[in-house]
Short mmCIF file of C-alpha atoms in Angstrom, two decimals:
data_model
loop_
_atom_site.label_atom_id
_atom_site.label_comp_id
_atom_site.label_asym_id
_atom_site.label_seq_id
_atom_site.Cartn_x
_atom_site.Cartn_y
_atom_site.Cartn_z
CA MET A 1 -23.43 2.33 20.28
CA ILE A 2 -20.58 5.45 19.18
CA LEU A 3 -19.69 5.99 15.51
CA VAL A 4 -16.37 7.83 15.08
CA LYS A 5 -15.45 8.74 11.76
CA ILE A 6 -11.28 10.03 11.65
CA GLY A 7 -11.04 12.56 8.83
CA GLY A 8 -8.12 12.04 6.28
CA SER A 9 -6.97 15.41 7.51
CA VAL A 10 -6.53 14.17 11.21
CA PHE A 11 -4.25 11.11 10.04
CA SER A 12 -2.61 11.83 6.83
CA ASP A 13 -0.93 15.17 4.98
CA LYS A 14 -2.60 15.59 1.92
CA ALA A 15 -0.30 17.48 0.73
CA GLY A 16 2.74 15.47 1.79
CA GLU A 17 4.09 12.14 0.11
CA PRO A 18 1.52 9.71 -1.26
CA GLU A 19 -0.02 7.11 1.42
CA ASN A 20 1.73 9.44 4.50
CA PHE A 21 0.05 8.17 7.82
CA ASP A 22 0.67 9.56 11.04
CA THR A 23 0.69 6.30 13.27
CA GLU A 24 1.56 8.58 16.50
CA THR A 25 -1.87 9.94 16.18
CA VAL A 26 -4.02 7.11 15.24
CA ARG A 27 -2.21 4.86 18.24
CA ARG A 28 -3.76 8.02 20.35
CA ILE A 29 -6.95 7.85 19.29
CA ALA A 30 -7.26 4.31 19.30
CA GLY A 31 -5.95 4.64 23.11
CA GLU A 32 -8.72 6.88 23.72
CA ILE A 33 -11.21 4.54 22.56
CA ALA A 34 -9.92 1.49 24.64
CA GLU A 35 -10.83 3.65 27.41
CA PHE A 36 -13.93 3.32 26.95
CA TYR A 37 -14.52 0.04 25.13
CA PRO A 38 -16.08 -2.64 25.52
CA ASN A 39 -18.59 -0.73 27.60
CA GLU A 40 -19.23 0.99 24.91
CA GLU A 41 -19.87 -0.56 21.31
CA PHE A 42 -17.52 1.40 18.14
CA ILE A 43 -18.11 1.78 14.74
CA VAL A 44 -14.95 3.99 13.23
CA VAL A 45 -15.13 5.23 9.61
CA HIS A 46 -11.85 6.81 8.29
CA GLY A 47 -11.10 9.16 5.36
CA GLY A 48 -8.78 8.96 2.78
CA GLY A 49 -6.09 11.89 2.97
CA SER A 50 -3.21 10.98 0.89
CA PHE A 51 -4.45 7.54 0.37
CA GLY A 52 -7.14 7.52 -2.52
CA HIS A 53 -7.17 10.88 -3.77
CA TYR A 54 -4.28 10.63 -6.06
CA HIS A 55 -6.02 7.90 -8.09
CA ALA A 56 -9.62 9.11 -7.81
CA SER A 57 -8.44 12.80 -9.06
CA GLU A 58 -6.19 11.53 -11.52
CA HIS A 59 -9.14 9.20 -12.94
CA ALA A 60 -11.89 11.51 -12.66
CA ILE A 61 -13.69 8.72 -10.63
CA ARG A 62 -16.63 10.75 -9.74
CA ASP A 63 -17.35 12.04 -13.63
CA GLY A 64 -18.87 8.23 -13.83
CA LEU A 65 -17.75 5.94 -16.79
CA PRO A 66 -17.97 7.88 -19.80
CA GLY A 67 -19.45 5.02 -21.67
CA GLU A 68 -16.72 4.20 -24.53
CA TRP A 69 -14.62 0.96 -24.32
CA GLU A 70 -11.00 1.91 -24.01
CA SER A 71 -11.47 4.77 -21.99
CA ASP A 72 -14.40 3.13 -19.50
CA ARG A 73 -11.47 0.05 -18.92
CA ARG A 74 -8.58 2.76 -18.12
CA LYS A 75 -11.45 4.05 -14.89
CA LYS A 76 -11.97 1.13 -14.63
CA ILE A 77 -8.49 0.20 -13.49
CA GLY A 78 -8.41 3.71 -11.85
CA PHE A 79 -11.36 2.67 -9.90
CA SER A 80 -9.41 -0.59 -8.73
CA LEU A 81 -6.20 1.44 -7.67
CA THR A 82 -8.24 3.70 -5.76
CA HIS A 83 -9.31 0.83 -4.03
CA GLN A 84 -6.39 -0.71 -3.15
CA SER A 85 -5.19 2.48 -1.74
CA MET A 86 -8.06 3.06 0.30
CA LEU A 87 -7.03 -0.90 1.66
CA ARG A 88 -3.81 0.13 2.34
CA ALA A 89 -5.02 3.07 4.49
CA ASN A 90 -7.38 0.90 6.40
CA ALA A 91 -4.57 -2.25 6.60
CA ARG A 92 -2.47 0.82 8.82
CA PHE A 93 -5.88 1.53 10.73
CA ILE A 94 -6.56 -2.35 11.73
CA GLU A 95 -2.93 -3.10 12.11
CA VAL A 96 -2.80 0.16 15.24
CA PHE A 97 -5.82 -0.73 16.79
CA LEU A 98 -5.08 -4.41 16.99
CA SER A 99 -1.50 -3.25 18.53
CA GLN A 100 -3.79 -1.87 21.32
CA ASN A 101 -5.81 -4.87 21.90
CA LEU A 102 -8.86 -3.68 19.95
CA PRO A 103 -10.62 -6.09 18.50
CA ALA A 104 -10.93 -4.15 14.59
CA PHE A 105 -12.25 -5.57 11.62
CA SER A 106 -12.00 -4.26 8.34
CA VAL A 107 -15.37 -4.20 6.28
CA SER A 108 -14.79 -3.26 2.56
CA THR A 109 -17.39 0.30 1.80
CA SER A 110 -17.42 -0.88 -1.67
CA SER A 111 -18.35 -4.49 -1.25
CA ILE A 112 -21.78 -4.04 0.78
CA PHE A 113 -22.71 -0.14 -0.87
CA LEU A 114 -23.81 0.89 -3.63
CA THR A 115 -24.85 4.82 -4.87
CA GLU A 116 -26.31 6.51 -7.14
CA ARG A 117 -24.07 9.76 -8.06
CA GLY A 118 -22.82 9.08 -4.71
CA GLU A 119 -25.28 8.89 -2.54
CA ILE A 120 -26.22 5.65 -0.51
CA VAL A 121 -28.89 3.76 -2.58
CA TYR A 122 -28.44 0.21 -0.90
CA ALA A 123 -26.23 -0.92 1.74
CA ASP A 124 -25.72 -4.43 3.36
CA ILE A 125 -25.17 -4.01 6.76
CA GLU A 126 -25.74 -7.67 8.49
CA VAL A 127 -22.35 -7.99 8.63
CA ILE A 128 -21.47 -5.33 10.74
CA GLU A 129 -24.51 -6.06 12.74
CA ARG A 130 -23.01 -9.03 13.69
CA LEU A 131 -19.27 -8.22 14.22
CA LEU A 132 -21.15 -5.56 16.59
CA GLU A 133 -23.07 -7.98 18.46
CA LEU A 134 -19.43 -10.25 19.04
CA ASP A 135 -18.20 -6.96 20.48
CA PHE A 136 -15.67 -6.17 17.01
CA ILE A 137 -15.12 -3.06 16.24
CA PRO A 138 -15.67 -2.48 12.60
CA ILE A 139 -13.62 -0.20 10.43
CA LEU A 140 -14.72 1.39 7.59
CA PHE A 141 -13.93 3.60 4.99
CA GLY A 142 -14.68 6.10 2.25
CA ASP A 143 -14.36 4.33 -0.73
CA VAL A 144 -15.10 3.82 -4.37
CA SER A 145 -18.60 2.98 -5.19
CA VAL A 146 -20.20 1.09 -7.69
CA ASP A 147 -23.27 3.41 -8.89
CA VAL A 148 -26.55 2.80 -10.85
CA ALA A 149 -26.79 6.02 -12.53
CA GLN A 150 -22.56 6.73 -14.14
CA GLY A 151 -21.25 3.24 -13.18
CA VAL A 152 -18.75 4.28 -10.79
CA ASP A 153 -18.60 7.07 -7.94
CA ILE A 154 -17.07 7.61 -4.56
CA LEU A 155 -19.02 7.17 -1.62
CA SER A 156 -17.21 9.26 1.24
CA GLY A 157 -16.98 8.34 5.02
CA ASP A 158 -19.34 11.10 6.02
CA GLN A 159 -21.90 9.69 3.64
CA ILE A 160 -21.45 6.35 5.43
CA MET A 161 -21.46 8.10 8.80
CA ALA A 162 -25.08 9.61 7.76
CA TYR A 163 -26.40 6.25 6.72
CA LEU A 164 -25.26 4.28 9.45
CA THR A 165 -26.50 6.98 12.07
CA LYS A 166 -30.18 6.68 10.54
CA MET A 167 -29.77 2.88 10.85
CA LEU A 168 -27.76 2.01 13.81
CA LYS A 169 -29.13 5.16 15.92
CA PRO A 170 -26.00 5.24 17.86
CA LYS A 171 -25.78 7.39 21.53
CA LYS A 172 -23.25 9.55 19.22
CA ALA A 173 -21.75 10.14 16.39
CA ILE A 174 -18.35 12.06 16.41
CA PHE A 175 -16.07 13.32 13.49
CA LEU A 176 -12.57 13.95 13.99
CA MET A 177 -11.42 16.98 11.98
CA ASP A 178 -8.31 18.87 12.02
CA VAL A 179 -9.66 21.61 13.43
CA ASP A 180 -11.43 22.35 16.97
CA GLY A 181 -15.15 22.46 15.28
CA ILE A 182 -17.70 24.34 13.34
CA TYR A 183 -16.79 28.13 13.28
CA ASP A 184 -19.47 30.48 12.70
CA GLY A 185 -16.95 31.86 9.79
CA LYS A 186 -13.58 30.40 8.41
CA PRO A 187 -11.95 27.74 10.58
CA GLY A 188 -9.89 29.79 12.99
CA GLU A 189 -11.37 32.95 12.04
CA GLY A 190 -14.83 33.03 13.08
CA THR A 191 -16.36 32.07 16.50
CA LEU A 192 -16.25 28.42 17.60
CA ILE A 193 -19.82 27.45 18.33
CA PRO A 194 -19.73 25.14 21.35
CA GLU A 195 -23.36 24.12 21.16
CA LEU A 196 -25.49 24.19 18.14
CA ALA A 197 -29.44 23.40 17.45
CA ARG A 198 -30.71 21.43 14.98
CA GLU A 199 -32.96 24.26 14.28
CA GLU A 200 -29.96 26.51 14.04
CA VAL A 201 -28.09 24.48 11.25
CA PRO A 202 -30.02 25.63 8.06
CA GLY A 203 -29.02 29.48 8.88
CA LEU A 204 -25.55 28.49 9.93
CA LEU A 205 -25.48 26.96 6.41
CA GLU A 206 -26.55 30.26 4.55
CA ARG A 207 -24.04 32.47 6.87
CA LEU A 208 -20.86 30.21 6.10
CA HIS A 209 -22.30 30.28 2.12
CA CYS A 210 -23.15 27.17 1.73
CA THR A 211 -24.19 26.45 -1.96
CA ALA A 212 -26.03 23.52 -2.82
CA ALA A 213 -22.67 21.72 -4.31
CA GLY A 214 -20.01 20.50 -1.62
CA THR A 215 -16.47 22.11 -1.93
CA ASP A 216 -14.39 19.38 -2.24
CA VAL A 217 -13.93 16.16 -3.85
CA THR A 218 -15.75 14.43 -1.11
CA GLY A 219 -17.61 17.43 0.71
CA GLY A 220 -15.72 19.79 3.13
CA ILE A 221 -17.81 21.15 6.28
CA CYS A 222 -20.90 22.34 4.32
CA ASN A 223 -21.56 18.85 3.62
CA LYS A 224 -20.42 17.38 7.09
CA LEU A 225 -23.08 20.09 8.35
CA ARG A 226 -25.79 19.04 5.98
CA LYS A 227 -25.68 15.78 6.64
CA ALA A 228 -24.90 16.05 10.85
CA TYR A 229 -28.07 18.16 10.51
CA GLU A 230 -30.03 14.62 8.71
CA MET A 231 -27.94 12.72 11.53
CA ALA A 232 -29.14 15.36 14.74
CA HIS A 233 -32.72 13.28 13.82
CA TYR A 234 -31.04 10.31 14.99
CA SER A 235 -28.12 10.90 17.50
CA GLU A 236 -26.10 13.63 19.39
CA VAL A 237 -23.37 14.76 16.72
CA TRP A 238 -20.02 15.94 17.75
CA PHE A 239 -17.26 17.66 16.05
CA VAL A 240 -14.02 17.84 17.46
CA ASN A 241 -10.21 17.69 16.78
CA GLY A 242 -8.60 14.81 16.56
CA LYS A 243 -4.98 15.83 16.96
CA VAL A 244 -5.53 17.18 20.49
CA PRO A 245 -5.21 14.54 22.73
CA GLY A 246 -8.29 14.07 25.16
CA ARG A 247 -10.94 15.84 22.43
CA LEU A 248 -12.14 12.74 21.55
CA SER A 249 -12.31 11.16 25.52
CA GLY A 250 -14.24 14.25 26.27
CA ALA A 251 -16.86 13.97 23.20
CA ILE A 252 -17.44 10.49 24.09
CA ARG A 253 -17.83 11.50 27.88
CA GLY A 254 -19.65 14.33 26.97
CA ASP A 255 -18.29 17.15 28.59
CA GLY A 256 -15.81 17.59 25.86
CA PHE A 257 -14.42 20.77 24.07
CA GLY A 258 -15.70 20.94 20.34
CA THR A 259 -19.10 21.68 18.60
CA ARG A 260 -21.86 19.34 20.36
CA LEU A 261 -25.27 19.44 17.49
CA ARG A 262 -28.09 18.67 19.89
CA MET B 1 -19.95 -16.38 -17.14
CA ILE B 2 -17.06 -18.61 -15.87
CA LEU B 3 -15.57 -18.96 -12.09
CA VAL B 4 -12.67 -19.85 -11.90
CA LYS B 5 -10.85 -20.39 -8.57
CA ILE B 6 -6.85 -20.44 -8.22
CA GLY B 7 -6.08 -23.22 -5.09
CA GLY B 8 -3.90 -21.88 -2.85
CA SER B 9 -1.14 -23.70 -3.77
CA VAL B 10 -1.25 -23.43 -7.69
CA PHE B 11 0.21 -19.46 -6.40
CA SER B 12 1.85 -20.20 -3.22
CA ASP B 13 3.99 -22.74 -1.33
CA LYS B 14 2.64 -23.26 1.83
CA ALA B 15 5.63 -25.02 3.32
CA GLY B 16 7.52 -21.93 2.28
CA GLU B 17 8.04 -18.79 3.66
CA PRO B 18 5.07 -16.80 5.05
CA GLU B 19 3.11 -14.76 2.19
CA ASN B 20 5.32 -16.29 -0.48
CA PHE B 21 3.48 -15.22 -4.04
CA ASP B 22 4.21 -17.12 -7.34
CA THR B 23 3.60 -14.13 -9.34
CA GLU B 24 4.87 -15.39 -12.95
CA THR B 25 2.37 -18.19 -12.48
CA VAL B 26 -0.32 -15.45 -11.86
CA ARG B 27 0.46 -13.60 -14.52
CA ARG B 28 0.15 -16.44 -16.94
CA ILE B 29 -3.54 -17.34 -15.49
CA ALA B 30 -4.61 -13.91 -15.87
CA GLY B 31 -3.18 -13.81 -19.72
CA GLU B 32 -5.31 -16.98 -20.55
CA ILE B 33 -8.44 -15.45 -18.99
CA ALA B 34 -7.07 -12.27 -21.17
CA GLU B 35 -7.58 -14.44 -24.02
CA PHE B 36 -11.45 -14.68 -23.39
CA TYR B 37 -12.32 -11.32 -21.70
CA PRO B 38 -14.38 -9.44 -22.49
CA ASN B 39 -16.26 -12.16 -24.61
CA GLU B 40 -16.39 -14.05 -21.61
CA GLU B 41 -17.85 -12.45 -18.27
CA PHE B 42 -15.20 -14.20 -15.22
CA ILE B 43 -15.38 -13.99 -11.55
CA VAL B 44 -12.27 -15.39 -9.58
CA VAL B 45 -11.69 -17.00 -6.47
CA HIS B 46 -8.54 -17.39 -4.73
CA GLY B 47 -7.31 -19.66 -2.02
CA GLY B 48 -5.07 -19.13 0.91
CA GLY B 49 -1.80 -20.64 0.23
CA SER B 50 0.86 -19.15 2.53
CA PHE B 51 -1.46 -16.72 3.38
CA GLY B 52 -4.04 -16.67 6.07
CA HIS B 53 -3.29 -20.33 7.33
CA TYR B 54 -0.45 -19.14 9.74
CA HIS B 55 -2.80 -17.01 12.12
CA ALA B 56 -5.81 -19.01 11.26
CA SER B 57 -4.20 -22.42 12.62
CA GLU B 58 -2.42 -20.05 15.28
CA HIS B 59 -5.69 -18.97 16.67
CA ALA B 60 -8.19 -22.23 15.70
CA ILE B 61 -9.97 -20.10 14.01
CA ARG B 62 -12.36 -23.24 13.01
CA ASP B 63 -12.86 -24.14 16.68
CA GLY B 64 -15.05 -20.75 17.27
CA LEU B 65 -14.98 -18.38 20.01
CA PRO B 66 -14.14 -19.94 23.45
CA GLY B 67 -16.87 -17.86 25.10
CA GLU B 68 -14.13 -16.46 27.71
CA TRP B 69 -14.01 -12.78 27.80
CA GLU B 70 -9.70 -12.27 27.15
CA SER B 71 -9.77 -15.71 25.19
CA ASP B 72 -12.04 -14.28 23.10
CA ARG B 73 -10.40 -10.91 22.53
CA ARG B 74 -7.29 -13.07 21.45
CA LYS B 75 -9.30 -15.29 19.08
CA LYS B 76 -11.01 -12.08 17.47
CA ILE B 77 -7.96 -10.58 17.03
CA GLY B 78 -6.03 -13.66 15.26
CA PHE B 79 -9.14 -13.57 13.38
CA SER B 80 -8.80 -10.39 11.82
CA LEU B 81 -4.95 -10.78 11.46
CA THR B 82 -5.89 -13.30 8.79
CA HIS B 83 -8.45 -11.54 7.14
CA GLN B 84 -5.16 -8.70 6.82
CA SER B 85 -2.82 -11.43 5.29
CA MET B 86 -5.92 -12.65 2.91
CA LEU B 87 -5.98 -8.99 1.84
CA ARG B 88 -2.57 -9.01 1.08
CA ALA B 89 -3.06 -11.83 -1.09
CA ASN B 90 -5.39 -10.62 -2.92
CA ALA B 91 -3.82 -7.22 -3.08
CA ARG B 92 -0.68 -9.12 -5.69
CA PHE B 93 -3.93 -10.74 -7.57
CA ILE B 94 -5.51 -7.50 -8.43
CA GLU B 95 -2.08 -6.26 -8.98
CA VAL B 96 -0.99 -8.28 -11.66
CA PHE B 97 -4.15 -8.53 -13.10
CA LEU B 98 -4.26 -4.92 -13.87
CA SER B 99 -0.84 -4.87 -15.18
CA GLN B 100 -2.78 -7.06 -17.59
CA ASN B 101 -5.10 -4.27 -18.34
CA LEU B 102 -8.09 -6.57 -16.70
CA PRO B 103 -10.24 -4.58 -14.47
CA ALA B 104 -10.16 -6.07 -12.04
CA PHE B 105 -11.87 -5.71 -8.54
CA SER B 106 -11.66 -7.24 -4.82
CA VAL B 107 -14.77 -7.78 -3.21
CA SER B 108 -13.96 -8.87 0.60
CA THR B 109 -16.04 -12.29 1.58
CA SER B 110 -16.44 -11.52 5.23
CA SER B 111 -18.17 -8.46 3.97
CA ILE B 112 -20.60 -10.22 2.26
CA PHE B 113 -21.26 -13.59 3.33
CA LEU B 114 -22.30 -14.88 6.90
CA THR B 115 -21.32 -18.88 7.88
CA GLU B 116 -22.97 -21.45 9.94
CA ARG B 117 -20.25 -24.13 10.83
CA GLY B 118 -18.15 -23.34 7.76
CA GLU B 119 -21.15 -23.42 5.43
CA ILE B 120 -22.41 -19.96 3.83
CA VAL B 121 -26.32 -19.38 5.60
CA TYR B 122 -26.28 -15.83 4.35
CA ALA B 123 -24.60 -13.92 1.14
CA ASP B 124 -25.22 -10.72 -0.19
CA ILE B 125 -24.10 -10.75 -4.08
CA GLU B 126 -25.90 -7.34 -5.23
CA VAL B 127 -22.44 -5.35 -5.98
CA ILE B 128 -20.79 -8.74 -7.53
CA GLU B 129 -23.71 -9.04 -9.68
CA ARG B 130 -23.35 -4.76 -10.60
CA LEU B 131 -19.72 -5.81 -11.06
CA LEU B 132 -20.16 -8.39 -13.35
CA GLU B 133 -22.79 -5.71 -15.31
CA LEU B 134 -19.78 -3.26 -15.66
CA ASP B 135 -17.58 -5.95 -17.00
CA PHE B 136 -15.74 -6.46 -13.97
CA ILE B 137 -13.47 -9.10 -12.85
CA PRO B 138 -14.55 -9.60 -8.66
CA ILE B 139 -11.95 -11.29 -7.53
CA LEU B 140 -12.96 -12.87 -3.69
CA PHE B 141 -10.79 -15.28 -1.82
CA GLY B 142 -11.26 -17.62 0.80
CA ASP B 143 -11.46 -15.60 4.44
CA VAL B 144 -12.46 -15.81 7.75
CA SER B 145 -16.24 -15.30 8.43
CA VAL B 146 -18.90 -14.14 11.17
CA ASP B 147 -20.23 -17.45 12.09
CA VAL B 148 -24.01 -17.31 13.86
CA ALA B 149 -23.50 -20.71 15.46
CA GLN B 150 -19.93 -20.48 17.03
CA GLY B 151 -18.82 -16.90 16.50
CA VAL B 152 -16.16 -16.84 13.92
CA ASP B 153 -14.97 -19.51 11.44
CA ILE B 154 -13.28 -20.25 8.07
CA LEU B 155 -14.84 -20.02 4.28
CA SER B 156 -13.26 -22.02 1.91
CA GLY B 157 -12.73 -20.17 -1.60
CA ASP B 158 -14.63 -23.76 -2.65
CA GLN B 159 -17.39 -23.24 -0.65
CA ILE B 160 -17.31 -19.72 -2.38
CA MET B 161 -17.47 -21.40 -5.66
CA ALA B 162 -20.46 -23.66 -4.82
CA TYR B 163 -22.27 -20.37 -3.70
CA LEU B 164 -21.94 -18.73 -6.69
CA THR B 165 -22.28 -21.53 -8.88
CA LYS B 166 -25.75 -22.37 -7.27
CA MET B 167 -26.72 -18.59 -7.32
CA LEU B 168 -24.98 -17.52 -10.78
CA LYS B 169 -25.25 -20.53 -13.09
CA PRO B 170 -22.27 -19.88 -15.03
CA LYS B 171 -21.08 -21.48 -18.61
CA LYS B 172 -18.13 -23.30 -16.56
CA ALA B 173 -16.83 -23.32 -12.62
CA ILE B 174 -13.08 -24.23 -13.29
CA PHE B 175 -10.91 -25.30 -10.50
CA LEU B 176 -7.23 -24.79 -10.94
CA MET B 177 -5.25 -26.74 -8.64
CA ASP B 178 -1.37 -28.28 -8.70
CA VAL B 179 -2.23 -31.70 -10.46
CA ASP B 180 -3.82 -32.80 -13.40
CA GLY B 181 -7.70 -33.26 -12.36
CA ILE B 182 -9.03 -35.98 -10.43
CA TYR B 183 -7.58 -39.45 -10.02
CA ASP B 184 -8.93 -42.34 -9.54
CA GLY B 185 -7.16 -42.98 -6.58
CA LYS B 186 -3.69 -40.84 -5.14
CA PRO B 187 -2.83 -38.07 -7.59
CA GLY B 188 0.33 -39.24 -9.55
CA GLU B 189 -0.57 -42.66 -8.26
CA GLY B 190 -3.96 -43.88 -9.79
CA THR B 191 -5.64 -42.82 -13.18
CA LEU B 192 -6.56 -39.45 -14.19
CA ILE B 193 -10.10 -38.98 -14.86
CA PRO B 194 -10.74 -37.39 -18.44
CA GLU B 195 -14.63 -37.49 -17.93
CA LEU B 196 -16.71 -38.22 -15.22
CA ALA B 197 -20.77 -38.03 -15.17
CA ARG B 198 -22.25 -36.99 -12.32
CA GLU B 199 -23.65 -39.94 -11.33
CA GLU B 200 -20.39 -41.10 -10.86
CA VAL B 201 -19.50 -39.36 -8.03
CA PRO B 202 -20.96 -40.82 -5.29
CA GLY B 203 -18.74 -44.01 -6.33
CA LEU B 204 -15.71 -42.27 -6.45
CA LEU B 205 -15.84 -40.77 -3.05
CA GLU B 206 -16.40 -44.27 -1.84
CA ARG B 207 -13.45 -45.56 -3.54
CA LEU B 208 -11.36 -42.76 -2.38
CA HIS B 209 -12.12 -43.32 0.96
CA CYS B 210 -13.86 -40.08 1.39
CA THR B 211 -15.37 -39.85 5.03
CA ALA B 212 -17.94 -37.54 6.14
CA ALA B 213 -15.55 -35.15 8.08
CA GLY B 214 -12.92 -33.28 5.39
CA THR B 215 -9.17 -33.85 5.57
CA ASP B 216 -7.64 -30.27 5.60
CA VAL B 217 -8.33 -26.77 6.89
CA THR B 218 -10.00 -26.34 4.11
CA GLY B 219 -11.10 -29.48 2.73
CA GLY B 220 -9.03 -31.17 0.10
CA ILE B 221 -9.75 -33.21 -3.27
CA CYS B 222 -12.77 -35.07 -1.16
CA ASN B 223 -14.68 -31.32 -0.30
CA LYS B 224 -13.70 -30.46 -3.54
CA LEU B 225 -15.31 -33.32 -5.38
CA ARG B 226 -18.39 -33.09 -2.81
CA LYS B 227 -19.03 -29.57 -3.85
CA ALA B 228 -18.41 -30.17 -7.38
CA TYR B 229 -21.32 -33.12 -7.35
CA GLU B 230 -23.52 -30.01 -5.91
CA MET B 231 -22.27 -27.63 -8.51
CA ALA B 232 -22.85 -30.23 -11.47
CA HIS B 233 -26.62 -29.37 -11.28
CA TYR B 234 -26.32 -25.81 -12.39
CA SER B 235 -22.70 -25.37 -14.48
CA GLU B 236 -19.95 -27.76 -16.19
CA VAL B 237 -17.17 -28.22 -13.76
CA TRP B 238 -13.72 -28.35 -14.64
CA PHE B 239 -10.65 -29.68 -12.61
CA VAL B 240 -7.38 -28.62 -14.06
CA ASN B 241 -3.64 -27.96 -13.73
CA GLY B 242 -3.36 -24.22 -13.12
CA LYS B 243 0.43 -24.55 -12.73
CA VAL B 244 1.27 -26.09 -16.25
CA PRO B 245 0.38 -23.26 -19.40
CA GLY B 246 -2.54 -23.49 -21.77
CA ARG B 247 -4.84 -25.83 -19.10
CA LEU B 248 -7.00 -23.39 -18.18
CA SER B 249 -7.08 -21.97 -20.99
CA GLY B 250 -8.16 -25.69 -22.76
CA ALA B 251 -10.94 -25.75 -20.17
CA ILE B 252 -12.46 -22.56 -20.70
CA ARG B 253 -12.49 -23.51 -24.50
CA GLY B 254 -13.75 -26.99 -23.77
CA ASP B 255 -11.39 -29.03 -25.24
CA GLY B 256 -8.61 -29.19 -22.25
CA PHE B 257 -6.57 -31.79 -20.58
CA GLY B 258 -8.02 -32.28 -17.27
CA THR B 259 -11.48 -33.74 -15.47
CA ARG B 260 -14.10 -32.86 -16.74
CA LEU B 261 -17.05 -33.19 -14.93
CA ARG B 262 -20.82 -32.77 -16.44
#
């Protein structure tokens, strides 16, 4: 089993038009998955890009419910709008995968997970496991979440990856990003790290000035590295450029260009 | 708590254009719910109408997976297309409810239920219960289902109603249909039954020539009556005309026109 996270910046331009979607890139990614399916089982998780974020930040979903009836009602409506926007992104993925003859199936993240301040505290992955047994490719997504501490929150695709890796122990968990992998410094400035041992991660986090809090709404590279550090207990973790043809298949084969975390 | 099932024939013309949706009727239904929300909690379940059915019958989803790789793959793709079509119907409901200032939230049926030949054998309603605590209005829908016996099947909105009634014991479960209620004979020909006691149902089923098997893809009036017979253990059940203004609110108040099953 291989988990693939398709980062928002890979399929969408967050600074562009609302809900823009790079069909060509997603079709190429699906094509690389098709080279290995059905010999390999796959689960795909995608981020938000230009979907979801608008409503999520407009309504400050991460701050939870304020606890006053009318403000709560407005925020709940924003919460629902955010989910619908993510469902539209997900529908585009499903459409592309099906057109490549891959039996992808949408699983609604917010229907099966509960969070506590954005961290998963409850999950039901029974349907996902059954879908895998039937050789479906479940496609999940970063989404809003019902939160036991603050009513509502956001559940990032990276969190879902970490949770599924822990529960399902895949051979590989691959993060597709819009940079070539993990850099020892700023992306494009520092040196790309081709191989990283788990025990080197804490030192790297320090060099990258990763503080306790995340750097963007769903966590940037610091959060990704922290999650990867947990995940490396259970699976090999790869960070590769999802924009460049062949990088995903390289990671699946195991000889690809990017960062490999053992 | 009140469960409302909006039948496919109430919001959509199955014989009309693919995916036609009667926004005006749904807006009016949402308006009748808004008269009682938030004093009452609501869960809404809708059927398929002109959504879903095309792919479901085209791919004979009810027959399960044939067990041959290429035919299975084609059927899985049809299964996924059916779900996406139902998500489009659901998105229309969510849009209308939100526009009426009702905090509706989409829960994806196929992400939380498993069936065995179309009957629910596994369910996780944790998220639904949390949504209710937060005064959301969860909106579910008849959908495809992963089936433990035959791989894939259809889970009807009526089945979901029966299951949720058993688990959540609402005050009322209300079925909105395109006829005035349950008739002692063919709709429009026999006499409308305003009040029905649970123990009268088996006799009525016999008079209606309801055989063991259902009459349409998700069960017609016979299946509805059989489900209502189970449900009446836990809740009052109403059958009213969803096309006629005021019938839903009448059922919610308890003095409405239709069939009431005690």
